[in-house]
Coordinates of C-alpha atoms and ligand atoms in Angstrom, one line a residue:
X1 CA 132.5 139.9 118.8
X2 CA 135.0 139.2 121.6
X3 CA 137.7 137.9 119.3
X4 CA 141.3 137.3 120.3
X5 CA 144.3 136.6 118.0
X6 CA 148.1 136.5 118.2
X7 CA 148.6 138.7 115.2
X8 CA 146.1 141.1 113.6
X9 CA 147.2 141.8 110.0
X10 CA 145.6 145.0 108.6
X11 CA 145.4 144.8 104.8
X12 CA 144.7 141.7 102.7
X13 CA 146.8 142.5 99.6
X14 CA 149.9 140.7 98.4
X15 CA 151.9 142.0 101.4
X16 CA 149.5 141.0 104.1
X17 CA 148.9 137.5 102.6
X18 CA 152.6 136.8 102.0
X19 CA 153.3 137.8 105.6
X20 CA 150.5 135.6 107.0
X21 CA 151.4 132.7 104.9
X22 CA 155.1 132.8 106.0
X23 CA 154.3 133.4 109.7
X24 CA 151.8 130.5 109.8
X25 CA 154.4 128.2 108.3
X26 CA 157.1 129.3 110.7
X27 CA 155.2 129.7 114.0
X28 CA 152.3 128.1 115.9
X29 CA 150.3 131.2 116.1
X30 CA 146.8 132.5 115.2
X31 CA 146.5 135.2 112.6
X32 CA 143.5 137.4 111.9
X33 CA 143.6 139.4 108.7
X34 CA 141.2 142.3 108.2
X35 CA 140.5 144.1 104.9
X36 CA 138.0 146.7 103.8
X37 CA 137.5 145.0 100.5
X38 CA 135.2 142.0 100.1
X39 CA 137.8 139.8 98.4
X40 CA 141.4 139.1 99.3
X41 CA 144.2 140.4 97.0
X42 CA 144.2 144.1 97.7
X43 CA 144.5 146.5 94.7
X44 CA 144.4 143.5 92.2
X45 CA 140.6 143.5 92.7
X46 CA 140.4 146.8 90.8
X47 CA 143.2 146.8 88.3
X48 CA 142.6 147.6 84.7
X49 CA 141.5 144.7 82.6
X50 CA 144.6 144.3 80.5
X51 CA 147.1 144.5 83.3
X52 CA 149.7 141.8 83.9
X53 CA 152.4 141.5 86.5
X54 CA 155.4 143.4 85.3
X55 CA 157.6 140.8 86.9
X56 CA 157.5 137.1 86.2
X57 CA 154.9 135.2 88.2
X58 CA 157.7 132.8 89.3
X59 CA 158.6 135.0 92.3
X60 CA 155.3 136.7 93.0
X61 CA 152.6 135.8 95.6
X62 CA 153.1 133.8 98.8
X63 CA 155.9 131.5 99.7
X64 CA 153.9 128.3 100.0
X65 CA 152.1 128.3 96.7
X66 CA 153.4 128.7 93.1
X67 CA 151.7 131.2 90.8
X68 CA 151.5 129.9 87.2
X69 CA 153.6 127.1 85.7
X70 CA 156.9 128.9 84.9
X71 CA 156.2 128.7 81.2
X72 CA 158.2 130.7 78.8
X73 CA 156.0 132.9 76.6
X74 CA 156.4 132.2 72.9
X75 CA 154.7 135.2 71.4
X76 CA 153.8 138.8 72.1
X77 CA 155.8 141.5 74.0
X78 CA 157.0 139.0 76.6
X79 CA 158.3 136.4 74.1
X80 CA 161.3 134.5 75.4
X81 CA 160.6 135.5 79.0
X82 CA 158.8 133.7 81.9
X83 CA 155.0 134.1 82.0
X84 CA 153.4 137.0 83.8
X85 CA 150.0 136.5 85.4
X86 CA 147.0 138.6 84.3
X87 CA 145.0 140.5 86.9
X88 CA 142.4 137.7 86.9
X89 CA 145.1 135.1 87.5
X90 CA 146.4 137.0 90.4
X91 CA 142.9 137.4 91.9
X92 CA 142.2 133.7 91.6
X93 CA 145.5 132.9 93.1
X94 CA 145.0 135.1 96.2
X95 CA 141.5 133.6 96.6
X96 CA 143.2 130.1 96.7
X97 CA 145.8 131.4 99.1
X98 CA 143.1 132.6 101.5
X99 CA 141.3 129.3 101.3
X100 CA 144.5 127.3 102.0
X101 CA 145.4 129.6 104.9
X102 CA 141.9 129.2 106.4
X103 CA 142.2 125.4 106.2
X104 CA 145.1 125.7 108.7
X105 CA 142.5 126.5 111.4
X106 CA 144.8 129.2 112.6
X107 CA 143.8 131.9 110.1
X108 CA 140.7 134.0 110.3
X109 CA 139.8 136.3 107.4
X110 CA 137.6 139.3 108.2
X111 CA 136.6 140.9 104.9
X112 CA 134.6 144.1 104.6
X113 CA 136.0 145.2 107.9
X114 CA 137.9 148.4 108.5
X115 CA 140.6 148.7 111.1
X116 CA 140.1 151.9 113.0
X117 CA 143.1 151.8 115.3
X118 CA 143.8 150.8 118.9
X119 CA 141.2 151.4 121.7
X120 CA 141.0 150.7 125.5
X121 CA 139.6 147.2 124.9
X122 CA 141.7 146.1 121.9
X123 CA 142.0 146.9 118.2
X124 CA 138.8 148.4 116.9
X125 CA 137.4 147.2 113.6
X126 CA 134.2 148.3 111.9
X127 CA 132.0 145.8 110.1
X128 CA 131.3 147.7 106.9
X129 CA 128.0 145.8 106.3
X130 CA 126.4 146.7 109.6
X131 CA 128.5 149.6 110.8
X132 CA 129.1 147.9 114.1
X133 CA 132.4 148.4 115.8
X134 CA 134.1 145.4 117.5
X135 CA 137.2 145.0 119.6
X136 CA 139.8 142.4 118.8
X137 CA 142.3 141.4 121.5
X138 CA 145.8 141.1 120.1
X139 CA 148.2 139.0 122.2
X140 CA 151.3 139.8 120.1
X141 CA 151.3 142.3 117.4
X142 CA 149.3 144.4 114.9
X143 CA 150.8 144.1 111.4
X144 CA 150.4 147.1 109.3
X145 CA 150.2 145.7 105.8
X146 CA 148.7 148.9 104.4
X147 CA 151.5 151.4 105.1
X148 CA 152.5 151.2 101.4
X149 CA 149.0 150.7 100.0
X150 CA 149.1 151.3 96.3
X151 CA 147.1 154.2 94.7
X152 CA 145.5 153.0 91.4
X153 CA 143.5 154.9 88.7
X154 CA 140.3 153.1 89.6
X155 CA 140.2 154.4 93.1
X156 CA 142.4 157.5 93.3
X157 CA 141.0 161.0 93.1
X158 CA 142.5 162.6 90.0
X159 CA 144.8 165.4 91.0
X160 CA 143.4 167.7 88.3
X161 CA 140.1 169.4 87.5
X162 CA 137.8 168.1 84.8
X163 CA 135.3 170.4 83.1
X164 CA 131.9 168.8 82.7
X165 CA 132.3 168.9 78.9
X166 CA 135.7 167.2 78.9
X167 CA 136.1 163.4 78.4
X168 CA 138.3 161.7 81.0
X169 CA 138.0 158.0 81.9
X170 CA 140.2 155.8 84.2
X171 CA 142.4 153.4 82.4
X172 CA 140.1 150.6 83.6
X173 CA 137.4 151.8 81.1
X174 CA 139.7 151.9 78.1
X175 CA 138.5 148.6 76.4
X176 CA 134.9 149.7 76.7
X177 CA 135.3 153.2 75.2
X178 CA 137.5 152.2 72.3
X179 CA 135.9 153.3 69.0
X180 CA 137.1 153.3 65.4
X181 CA 138.9 156.5 64.5
X182 CA 138.7 157.9 68.0
X183 CA 141.5 160.1 69.4
X184 CA 143.2 159.3 72.7
X185 CA 145.3 161.3 75.2
X186 CA 147.1 159.1 77.7
X187 CA 147.9 160.9 81.0
X188 CA 150.8 159.6 83.0
X189 CA 154.5 158.7 82.9
X190 CA 154.7 155.3 84.4
X191 CA 154.1 151.6 83.7
X192 CA 150.3 152.0 83.6
X193 CA 150.6 154.7 80.9
X194 CA 152.9 152.5 78.9
X195 CA 150.4 149.7 79.2
X196 CA 147.6 151.9 78.0
X197 CA 149.6 153.1 75.0
X198 CA 150.7 149.6 74.2
X199 CA 147.2 148.2 74.5
X200 CA 145.9 150.9 72.1
X201 CA 148.6 150.2 69.6
X202 CA 148.1 146.4 70.0
X203 CA 144.4 146.9 69.3
X204 CA 145.0 148.6 66.0
X205 CA 145.0 152.3 67.0
X206 CA 147.4 154.1 64.8
X207 CA 150.2 155.9 66.7
X208 CA 149.1 159.3 65.3
X209 CA 145.8 159.0 67.0
X210 CA 147.5 158.9 70.4
X211 CA 148.8 161.8 72.4
X212 CA 150.9 161.0 75.4
X213 CA 150.9 163.6 78.2
X214 CA 154.0 162.9 80.3
X215 CA 154.6 165.1 83.4
X216 CA 158.0 163.5 83.8
X217 CA 160.0 161.0 81.6
X218 CA 160.6 157.7 83.3
X219 CA 163.4 155.2 83.6
X220 CA 162.5 151.5 83.4
X221 CA 164.4 148.3 83.9
X222 CA 164.8 146.0 80.9
X223 CA 162.8 142.9 81.8
X224 CA 165.6 140.6 80.5
X225 CA 167.4 141.3 83.8
X226 CA 164.5 140.0 85.9
X227 CA 164.2 136.4 84.5
X228 CA 164.6 133.8 87.3
X229 CA 165.0 130.0 87.2
X230 CA 166.9 128.9 84.1
X231 CA 167.6 132.5 83.0
X232 CA 168.8 133.6 86.5
X233 CA 172.3 134.5 85.1
X234 CA 170.5 137.6 83.6
X235 CA 169.4 138.8 87.0
X236 CA 172.9 138.4 88.3
X237 CA 174.2 140.3 85.3
X238 CA 171.8 143.1 86.1
X239 CA 173.0 143.3 89.7
X240 CA 176.7 143.3 88.5
X241 CA 175.9 146.2 86.2
X242 CA 174.3 148.1 89.2
X243 CA 177.4 147.5 91.3
X244 CA 179.8 148.4 88.5
X245 CA 177.9 151.6 87.6
X246 CA 177.8 152.5 91.3
X247 CA 181.5 151.9 91.8
X248 CA 182.4 154.2 89.0
X249 CA 179.7 156.9 89.0
X250 CA 180.7 160.5 89.7
X251 CA 177.2 162.0 89.8
X252 CA 173.6 161.0 89.4
X253 CA 173.7 161.9 85.8
X254 CA 176.9 159.8 85.2
X255 CA 175.3 156.9 87.1
X256 CA 172.2 157.1 84.9
X257 CA 174.3 157.2 81.7
X258 CA 176.3 154.2 82.8
X259 CA 173.1 152.2 83.6
X260 CA 171.6 153.2 80.3
X261 CA 174.8 152.5 78.3
X262 CA 174.9 148.9 79.6
X263 CA 171.2 148.4 79.0
X264 CA 170.3 148.1 82.7
X265 CA 167.9 151.1 82.5
X266 CA 165.9 152.0 79.5
X267 CA 163.6 155.0 78.6
X268 CA 161.2 155.8 75.9
X269 CA 163.0 158.9 74.7
X270 CA 166.8 159.0 75.3
X271 CA 166.9 162.6 74.0
X272 CA 164.9 164.0 76.9
X273 CA 165.8 164.7 80.5
X274 CA 164.6 161.7 82.5
X275 CA 164.0 161.8 86.2
X276 CA 161.3 159.4 87.3
X277 CA 162.2 156.0 88.5
X278 CA 159.6 153.6 90.1
X279 CA 161.4 150.3 89.7
X280 CA 159.1 149.0 87.0
X281 CA 160.2 147.1 83.9
X282 CA 159.5 146.8 80.2
X283 CA 160.6 144.5 77.4
X284 CA 162.3 145.9 74.3
X285 CA 159.1 145.1 72.3
X286 CA 157.0 147.2 74.5
X287 CA 159.6 150.0 74.3
X288 CA 159.8 149.8 70.5
X289 CA 156.0 149.9 70.2
X290 CA 155.4 153.0 72.4
X291 CA 158.2 154.8 70.8
X292 CA 156.0 155.1 67.7
X293 CA 153.9 157.7 69.6
X294 CA 155.4 161.0 68.5
X295 CA 152.8 163.5 69.9
X296 CA 154.2 163.9 73.4
X297 CA 153.1 166.8 75.6
X298 CA 155.6 167.7 78.3
X299 CA 154.4 170.7 80.2
X300 CA 154.4 169.3 83.7
X301 CA 151.4 168.0 85.6
X302 CA 147.9 168.4 84.4
X303 CA 145.9 171.0 86.2
X304 CA 142.6 171.1 84.4
X305 CA 141.1 169.4 81.3
X306 CA 138.4 171.3 79.3
X307 CA 136.6 170.3 76.1
X308 CA 139.0 172.2 73.9
X309 CA 142.1 172.7 75.9
X310 CA 144.3 171.2 78.6
X311 CA 146.0 173.3 81.3
X312 CA 149.3 172.1 82.8
X313 CA 152.0 173.4 85.2
X314 CA 153.9 175.1 82.4
X315 CA 151.4 176.1 79.8
X316 CA 148.4 174.9 77.9
X317 CA 147.6 173.0 74.7
X318 CA 144.6 172.8 72.4
X319 CA 142.5 169.6 72.5
X320 CA 140.3 168.4 69.7
X321 CA 136.8 167.9 71.1
X322 CA 136.6 164.2 70.3
X323 CA 139.7 163.3 72.3
X324 CA 139.2 160.9 75.2
X325 CA 141.7 161.3 78.1
X326 CA 142.8 158.1 79.7
X327 CA 143.8 158.7 83.4
X328 CA 146.9 156.6 84.2
X329 CA 148.2 159.2 86.6
X330 CA 147.7 157.5 90.0
X331 CA 150.8 157.2 92.2
X332 CA 151.0 153.4 92.1
X333 CA 153.6 152.4 94.7
X334 CA 153.4 154.5 97.8
X335 CA 156.7 156.1 98.6
X336 CA 156.0 156.8 102.3
X337 CA 159.1 157.5 104.4
X338 CA 160.8 154.6 106.0
X339 CA 159.9 153.8 109.6
X340 CA 161.3 150.9 111.7
X341 CA 159.6 147.7 110.6
X342 CA 159.6 146.1 114.1
X343 CA 158.1 148.4 116.7
X344 CA 156.7 147.6 120.2
X345 CA 153.4 145.8 119.6
X346 CA 153.5 146.6 115.8
X347 CA 155.1 145.5 112.6
X348 CA 155.0 147.9 109.7
X349 CA 155.6 146.0 106.4
X350 CA 157.9 147.7 104.0
X351 CA 160.5 147.0 101.4
X352 CA 163.8 145.6 102.5
X353 CA 165.3 144.2 99.3
X354 CA 164.3 146.5 96.5
X355 CA 161.7 145.4 93.9
X356 CA 160.6 142.3 95.8
X357 CA 157.5 143.2 97.8
X358 CA 156.2 139.7 98.4
X359 CA 159.6 138.4 99.3
X360 CA 160.0 141.2 101.8
X361 CA 156.7 140.5 103.6
X362 CA 157.5 136.8 103.9
X363 CA 161.1 137.6 105.0
X364 CA 159.8 139.9 107.8
X365 CA 157.4 137.1 109.0
X366 CA 160.3 134.6 109.1
X367 CA 162.4 137.0 111.1
X368 CA 159.4 137.8 113.4
X369 CA 159.0 134.0 114.0
X370 CA 162.7 133.3 114.7
X371 CA 164.2 136.3 116.5
X372 CA 163.3 137.7 119.9
X373 CA 164.7 141.3 120.0
X374 CA 163.3 144.0 117.9
X375 CA 166.8 145.5 117.6
X376 CA 168.0 142.3 116.0
X377 CA 165.0 142.0 113.7
X378 CA 165.4 145.6 112.6
X379 CA 169.1 145.0 111.9
X380 CA 168.2 142.2 109.6
X381 CA 165.2 144.0 108.0
X382 CA 165.9 147.7 107.7
X383 CA 163.2 149.7 105.8
X384 CA 164.0 150.7 102.2
X385 CA 161.4 153.3 100.9
X386 CA 160.1 152.9 97.4
X387 CA 161.8 155.1 94.9
X388 CA 160.2 158.0 93.1
X389 CA 163.1 159.5 91.1
X390 CA 166.5 158.3 89.8
X391 CA 168.0 160.3 92.7
X392 CA 166.5 157.6 95.0
X393 CA 168.3 154.8 93.2
X394 CA 171.7 155.0 95.0
X395 CA 170.1 154.9 98.5
X396 CA 167.7 152.2 97.5
X397 CA 170.3 149.7 96.2
X398 CA 172.8 150.4 98.9
X399 CA 170.2 149.8 101.6
X400 CA 169.5 146.5 99.9
X401 CA 173.1 145.5 99.7
X402 CA 173.8 146.5 103.4
X403 CA 170.8 144.5 104.6
X404 CA 171.7 141.5 102.5
X405 CA 175.3 141.5 103.7
X406 CA 174.0 140.7 107.2
X407 CA 172.0 137.6 106.2
X408 CA 174.8 135.1 105.4
X409 CA 175.9 135.3 109.0
X410 CA 172.5 133.9 110.0
X411 CA 172.3 130.3 108.9
X412 CA 168.6 129.8 109.4
X413 CA 167.7 133.0 107.6
X414 CA 170.1 132.2 104.8
X415 CA 168.6 128.8 104.4
X416 CA 165.1 130.2 104.2
X417 CA 166.2 132.9 101.6
X418 CA 167.9 130.2 99.6
X419 CA 164.8 128.1 99.4
X420 CA 162.1 130.7 99.1
X421 CA 160.2 130.7 95.8
X422 CA 159.9 134.5 96.3
X423 CA 163.7 135.0 96.1
X424 CA 164.4 135.9 92.5
X425 CA 168.0 134.6 92.9
X426 CA 166.9 131.2 94.2
X427 CA 168.2 129.2 91.3
X428 CA 171.6 130.9 91.1
X429 CA 173.5 128.1 92.9
X430 CA 172.2 125.6 90.4
X431 CA 173.5 127.8 87.5
X432 CA 176.6 129.0 89.2
X433 CA 178.9 127.1 86.9
X434 CA 177.6 128.8 83.7
X435 CA 180.1 131.2 82.4
X436 CA 177.6 134.1 82.3
X437 CA 176.6 133.6 85.9
X438 CA 180.2 133.1 87.0
X439 CA 181.3 136.3 85.3
X440 CA 178.4 138.3 86.8
X441 CA 179.0 137.0 90.3
X442 CA 182.7 137.9 90.0
X443 CA 181.9 141.4 88.6
X444 CA 179.4 142.0 91.4
X445 CA 181.7 140.9 94.2
X446 CA 184.5 143.0 92.8
X447 CA 182.5 146.2 92.6
X448 CA 180.0 146.1 95.3
X449 CA 182.2 147.4 98.2
X450 CA 183.3 150.5 96.3
X451 CA 179.7 151.0 95.0
X452 CA 178.4 151.1 98.5
X453 CA 180.9 153.7 99.5
X454 CA 180.6 155.7 96.4
X455 CA 176.8 155.7 96.1
X456 CA 176.7 156.8 99.8
X457 CA 178.1 160.1 98.6
X458 CA 175.5 160.4 95.9
X459 CA 172.5 159.9 98.2
X460 CA 171.5 161.6 101.4
X461 CA 170.1 158.8 103.6
X462 CA 166.6 159.9 104.6
X463 CA 166.2 160.6 108.3
X464 CA 165.3 157.6 110.5
X465 CA 166.8 155.0 108.1
X466 CA 170.2 154.7 109.8
X467 CA 170.0 151.5 111.8
X468 CA 172.5 150.5 114.6
X469 CA 175.4 148.5 113.2
X470 CA 175.0 149.7 109.7
X471 CA 178.2 149.3 107.8
Ligands
FAD501 C1 149.3 147.9 88.7 C2 150.4 147.3 89.5 C3 151.1 146.2 89.1 C4 152.1 145.7 89.9 N1 152.8 144.6 89.5 C5 153.8 144.1 90.3 C6 154.6 143.0 89.8 O1 154.5 142.6 88.7 N2 155.5 142.5 90.6 C7 155.8 143.0 91.9 O2 156.6 142.5 92.6 N3 155.0 144.1 92.3 C8 154.1 144.6 91.5 N4 153.4 145.7 92.0 C9 153.7 146.3 93.3 C10 153.2 145.4 94.5 O3 153.7 144.2 94.6 C11 151.8 145.2 94.4 O4 151.2 146.5 94.3 C12 151.2 144.5 95.6 O5 150.1 143.8 95.2 C13 150.9 145.5 96.8 O6 150.3 144.8 97.8 P1 150.0 145.4 99.2 O7 149.4 144.4 100.0 O8 151.3 146.1 99.7 O9 149.0 146.6 98.9 P2 147.5 146.6 98.4 O10 147.2 145.7 97.4 O11 147.2 148.1 98.1 O12 146.6 146.2 99.7 C14 146.4 147.0 100.8 C15 145.1 146.5 101.4 O13 144.9 147.2 102.7 C16 143.5 147.4 102.9 N5 143.3 148.4 103.9 C17 143.9 149.7 103.9 N6 143.5 150.3 105.0 C18 142.7 149.5 105.7 C19 142.0 149.6 107.0 N7 142.1 150.7 107.7 N8 141.3 148.5 107.4 C20 141.2 147.4 106.6 N9 141.9 147.3 105.4 C21 142.6 148.3 105.0 C22 143.0 147.8 101.5 O14 141.7 147.6 101.3 C23 143.9 146.9 100.6 O15 143.2 145.8 100.2 C24 152.4 146.3 91.2 C25 151.6 147.4 91.6 C26 150.6 147.9 90.8 C27 149.9 149.1 91.3

């Protein structure tokens, strides 16, 4: 093939595309993007049919192209909030993004190609159609946009055994297998399991025909705190609640209580010990709906499903033979350990500001284009691993606040952040005079220094995450 490029981006999901889009806008470079899949968009190609973004479309995708029309939904579980794209919307959007990038003449998309790693003659990629292996000469950097590759029910290997007589399907098949009077058991604790339960209820399945098998109980954010644009004061209020809870908390339990008491975090069952936290969000309507399901099995992780019983970590339960098990137990976000984002010859895309994956990929590209030294780039973009449990919350938010505290001293970076459509706080200056926004900013500024100090005592910083100049 004999191809050369400045940057080789490995992974054509939201992260790889948001990085490529931002880099091509900021630097006169050539970018080649390689992905195993036949279509750009990453895991969105195989999501369950009734999925939607859990965040508003307004700050998802790439920096140069809006996703959706920023409409406020009038009905349904998202009523009153900004629209959230469906899986199909997201797939179409990323196809358009890839087309637009290709039209720059500086972007080359290599689909159905697998990156194998570096070799003596360049980066090795295998054409999955022919099996041939080619070398790509990379003049600047390889960009690892798959380090945090999501695990989804359609492609993961279920971490439990299934007897031949048992009925288990991935959540993707749910609309096809729904039958009148059927019984369902939803496996999983996170947002996908909530979506499956909500979808069943929304499609007329009575709550008593659903069993929910939850290995852990999960914390969620209330979606009202993630509404941008004209409702941006709500985002600021959420951040102020984080800072206030962080400044006053004496333990992880106390922190969780404070976040729950102010409505910042919600959970399906407040009477039950809740440990999981993946940074996903729900509306109060979704929460009220799934709370109708009373048959909840909490015996730890599923080990084996048989026709008439299910075996779990801490016991077993009888299963009626007609029950269909819906697998929603994939990991979702990958909580791989943090590693420096800028390395010699390599960029490893990771979270910097929490819960903003597209913003982060675009931010990292901006910094790559406008800073020379890796130490400086890593100072501005320290890695911030995805959370798995509420214990990860203090470290996650303080890493965000520390990173963000360095940006105002960098005028070009601040200007880029202020103007980026991927920045969920973009419209705050426009609404800064509103009393709610003013009060939230004041509360945030008052509490955040103490919160950083105090939360530091509640979280052990994972090895390798301390960056020079951290304060
Ligand atoms: C169901 C779901 C809903 C989500 N909703 C939201 C949301 O509403 N808002 C939000 O901000 N975030 C959301 N997220 C989180 C995150 O933004 C998305 O998952 C995002 O699309 C992740 O993109 P990615 O590029 O990091 O990973 P992926 O989409 O997993 O893409 C990685 C790509 O790398 C490719 N790849 C891996 N290894 C190789 C190799 N060796 N060679 C070539 N290609 C390779 C894979 O084929 C894949 O296409 C959601 C996540 C999930 C799972």
